[in-house]
Amino acid sequence: NAGVTQTPKFRILKIGQSMTLQCTQDMNHNYMYWYRQDPGMGLKLIYYSVGAGITDKGEVPNGYNVSRSTTEDFPLRLELAAPSQTSVYFCASSATGLANYGYTFGSGTRLTVV
Amino acid sequence: KQEVTQIPAALSVPEGENLVLNCSFTDSAIYNLQWFRQDPGKGLTSLLLIQSSQREQTSGRLNASLDKSSGRSTLYIAASQPGDSATYLCAVHDYKLSFGAGTTVTVRA
């Protein structure tokens, strides 16, 4: 059981370039999330989705876009990379948004924008 | 807006000592609270999940308590080992998961 899979693990982008961070889960979870983690800081929510076709903004959505065409996949798009987007990005999923279920995280994508 | 604070930011103890990690949050209307472990350069591993109706949860040497009314949770790690060295993150779940900045633990052999 793979859980939450993120690709790539590492990436270096030049300012102004675009890329998509991939996230796939095989647990049939409805809820999926994208977080970023800056050094010495807690994780901050970028976007989340409560099911296929439904997405919403989190705390720090500027500079990012998402889509959710299937239950399994939740890609994060950076359109014009900026140095402020240098961070570690984590994708997570949960069965529901309610009390009984915790979150499962992917292993992260370390992005550097130069 | 939910604010989650973890104190201390870093902790260094000799092997065998018990660890006490603190987490506080500002809004008590939460669904659950989850403790994670993060090793350097790695993802997050879930340690314990405490539902809002529970007071504590235990797994092996780990015990986490939750006092929703005072907005506090404590993670206890008994008889610490060098392998416990990591960053421990507390996260509260209201309509989304809000994280503290973590406590980085070093256990000296």
Coordinates of C-alpha atoms in Angstrom, one line a residue:
Chain A
N1 CA 0.0 0.0 0.0
A2 CA 1.8 3.1 -1.3
G3 CA -0.2 5.7 0.6
V4 CA 0.6 9.2 -0.6
T5 CA 3.2 9.5 -3.4
Q6 CA 4.8 12.8 -4.4
T7 CA 7.0 13.5 -7.4
P8 CA 9.6 14.8 -8.0
K9 CA 11.5 14.6 -4.7
F10 CA 13.8 17.5 -5.6
R11 CA 13.7 20.3 -8.2
I12 CA 15.6 23.4 -9.1
L13 CA 13.7 26.1 -11.0
K14 CA 14.8 29.3 -12.5
I15 CA 12.7 32.5 -11.8
G16 CA 9.7 32.7 -14.1
Q17 CA 9.7 29.0 -15.0
S18 CA 6.6 26.8 -14.4
M19 CA 6.2 23.3 -13.0
T20 CA 3.7 20.9 -11.6
L21 CA 4.1 19.0 -8.4
Q22 CA 2.4 15.6 -8.6
C23 CA 0.5 13.9 -5.8
T24 CA -1.3 10.6 -5.9
Q25 CA -3.0 8.6 -3.1
D26 CA -4.3 5.1 -3.3
M27 CA -6.4 5.0 -0.2
N28 CA -9.6 6.3 -1.8
H29 CA -9.5 9.4 0.5
N30 CA -11.8 12.2 -0.3
Y31 CA -9.8 15.0 1.3
M32 CA -6.4 16.1 -0.1
Y33 CA -4.2 19.0 0.9
W34 CA -1.1 20.8 -0.2
Y35 CA 1.2 22.4 2.5
R36 CA 4.5 24.2 2.3
Q37 CA 7.1 24.1 5.1
D38 CA 9.7 26.9 5.4
P39 CA 12.8 26.4 7.6
G40 CA 11.9 26.7 11.3
M41 CA 8.2 27.2 10.6
G42 CA 5.1 25.1 10.8
L43 CA 3.4 23.8 7.8
K44 CA 1.1 26.2 6.0
L45 CA -1.9 25.2 4.0
I46 CA -1.8 26.2 0.3
Y47 CA -4.9 24.6 -1.2
Y48 CA -7.2 21.7 -0.3
S49 CA -9.9 19.6 -1.9
V50 CA -12.9 17.8 -0.4
G51 CA -13.5 15.6 -3.5
A52 CA -13.1 15.4 -7.2
G53 CA -14.0 18.7 -8.9
I54 CA -13.9 20.7 -5.6
T55 CA -11.0 22.8 -4.5
D56 CA -10.5 25.7 -2.2
K57 CA -7.8 28.1 -1.0
G58 CA -5.9 27.7 2.2
E59 CA -3.7 30.3 4.1
V60 CA -1.1 30.9 1.4
P61 CA -2.6 30.3 -2.1
N62 CA -1.0 33.1 -4.1
G63 CA 1.3 31.9 -6.9
Y64 CA -0.3 28.5 -7.0
N65 CA -3.1 26.6 -8.7
V66 CA -4.6 23.2 -8.3
S67 CA -7.1 20.9 -9.9
R68 CA -8.8 17.7 -8.8
S69 CA -10.2 15.7 -11.7
T70 CA -10.0 12.3 -10.0
T71 CA -10.1 11.1 -6.4
E72 CA -6.5 9.8 -6.6
D73 CA -4.7 12.9 -8.0
F74 CA -4.2 16.4 -6.7
P75 CA -1.4 18.3 -8.7
L76 CA -0.1 21.6 -7.6
R77 CA 0.9 24.1 -10.3
L78 CA 3.4 26.9 -10.0
E79 CA 3.0 29.2 -13.0
L80 CA 5.8 31.9 -12.6
A81 CA 8.3 30.6 -10.0
A82 CA 9.7 33.2 -7.6
P83 CA 12.4 32.8 -4.9
S84 CA 9.8 33.1 -2.2
Q85 CA 8.4 29.8 -3.4
T86 CA 11.6 28.0 -2.3
S87 CA 10.3 25.6 0.2
V88 CA 9.4 21.9 1.0
Y89 CA 6.0 21.0 -0.3
F90 CA 3.9 18.2 1.3
C91 CA 0.8 16.6 0.0
A92 CA -1.6 14.9 2.4
S93 CA -4.9 13.1 2.4
S94 CA -7.6 12.1 4.9
A95 CA -10.7 9.9 4.6
T96 CA -13.0 12.7 5.8
G97 CA -12.6 16.1 7.4
L98 CA -14.0 14.9 10.7
A99 CA -13.0 13.6 14.0
N100 CA -12.1 10.0 13.6
Y101 CA -9.5 10.2 10.9
G102 CA -5.9 11.5 10.9
Y103 CA -3.9 12.7 8.0
T104 CA -1.4 10.7 5.8
F105 CA 1.5 12.7 4.4
G106 CA 3.7 12.2 1.4
S107 CA 7.5 12.4 1.7
G108 CA 7.7 15.9 0.2
T109 CA 9.1 17.8 -2.7
R110 CA 12.1 20.1 -2.0
L111 CA 11.9 23.0 -4.4
T112 CA 14.6 25.7 -4.9
V113 CA 13.9 28.7 -7.1
V114 CA 17.1 30.5 -8.3
Chain B
K1 CA -7.8 32.1 13.3
Q2 CA -6.3 29.1 15.0
E3 CA -2.8 29.6 16.4
V4 CA -0.7 26.7 17.5
T5 CA 2.4 27.2 19.7
Q6 CA 5.0 24.6 20.7
I7 CA 7.4 25.1 23.6
P8 CA 10.3 24.7 23.8
A9 CA 11.6 25.1 20.2
A10 CA 14.5 22.8 21.0
L11 CA 15.4 20.3 23.7
S12 CA 18.5 18.3 24.4
V13 CA 18.5 15.5 27.0
P14 CA 20.7 12.5 28.0
E15 CA 19.5 9.0 27.0
G16 CA 17.0 7.5 29.4
E17 CA 15.4 10.8 30.5
N18 CA 11.7 11.3 30.0
L19 CA 10.7 13.9 27.4
V20 CA 7.8 16.4 27.9
L21 CA 6.7 18.4 24.8
N22 CA 4.1 21.0 25.0
C23 CA 1.5 22.3 22.5
S24 CA -1.1 25.0 23.0
F25 CA -3.8 26.2 20.7
T26 CA -6.1 29.2 20.8
D27 CA -9.5 27.9 19.6
S28 CA -10.9 24.9 21.5
A29 CA -13.4 24.0 18.8
I30 CA -11.4 21.2 17.3
Y31 CA -12.2 17.8 15.9
N32 CA -8.9 16.2 16.9
L33 CA -5.2 16.8 17.6
Q34 CA -2.4 14.9 16.0
W35 CA 1.3 14.5 16.9
F36 CA 3.8 13.9 14.1
R37 CA 7.5 13.1 14.0
Q38 CA 9.7 14.5 11.2
D39 CA 13.2 13.3 10.6
P40 CA 15.6 15.7 8.8
G41 CA 14.8 15.9 5.1
K42 CA 11.9 13.5 5.5
G43 CA 8.2 13.6 5.5
L44 CA 5.8 13.5 8.5
T45 CA 5.0 10.3 10.4
S46 CA 1.9 10.2 12.4
L47 CA 2.5 9.2 16.1
L48 CA -0.8 9.7 17.9
L49 CA -4.2 11.0 17.1
I50 CA -6.4 12.2 19.9
Q51 CA -10.1 12.8 19.2
S52 CA -11.8 15.8 20.8
S53 CA -13.8 13.6 23.1
Q54 CA -10.7 11.8 24.4
R55 CA -8.3 12.9 27.2
E56 CA -5.3 10.9 26.2
Q57 CA -3.9 8.4 23.8
T58 CA -1.0 5.9 24.3
S59 CA 1.3 4.0 22.0
G60 CA 4.3 2.2 23.5
R61 CA 6.5 4.7 25.2
L62 CA 4.4 7.6 23.9
N63 CA 1.5 9.2 25.7
A64 CA -0.3 12.3 24.6
S65 CA -2.9 14.2 26.7
L66 CA -5.5 16.7 25.6
D67 CA -7.2 19.4 27.6
K68 CA -9.5 21.1 25.1
S69 CA -10.9 23.6 27.6
S70 CA -7.4 25.0 28.3
G71 CA -6.2 24.6 24.8
R72 CA -3.3 22.3 25.7
S73 CA -1.7 19.0 24.7
T74 CA 1.4 17.3 26.1
L75 CA 3.4 14.6 24.5
Y76 CA 5.4 12.4 26.9
I77 CA 8.1 10.1 25.7
A78 CA 9.3 7.7 28.3
A79 CA 12.9 6.5 28.7
S80 CA 14.2 8.5 25.7
Q81 CA 16.7 6.9 23.2
P82 CA 19.0 8.4 20.6
G83 CA 16.6 7.2 17.9
D84 CA 14.0 9.5 19.3
S85 CA 16.0 12.5 18.0
A86 CA 13.7 14.3 15.6
T87 CA 11.4 17.2 15.3
Y88 CA 7.9 16.7 16.8
L89 CA 5.0 18.6 15.3
C90 CA 1.6 19.2 16.9
A91 CA -1.4 19.8 14.6
V92 CA -5.0 20.7 15.5
H93 CA -7.8 19.9 13.2
D94 CA -10.8 22.3 13.1
Y95 CA -11.9 22.7 9.5
K96 CA -8.3 22.3 8.4
L97 CA -5.0 21.2 10.0
S98 CA -3.0 23.9 11.7
F99 CA 0.5 23.2 12.7
G100 CA 2.9 24.4 15.4
A101 CA 6.5 25.2 14.4
G102 CA 7.7 22.0 16.2
T103 CA 10.1 21.0 18.9
T104 CA 13.5 19.7 17.8
V105 CA 14.6 16.9 20.2
T106 CA 18.2 15.7 20.6
V107 CA 18.8 12.6 22.8
R108 CA 22.5 12.3 23.7
A109 CA 23.9 8.8 24.1

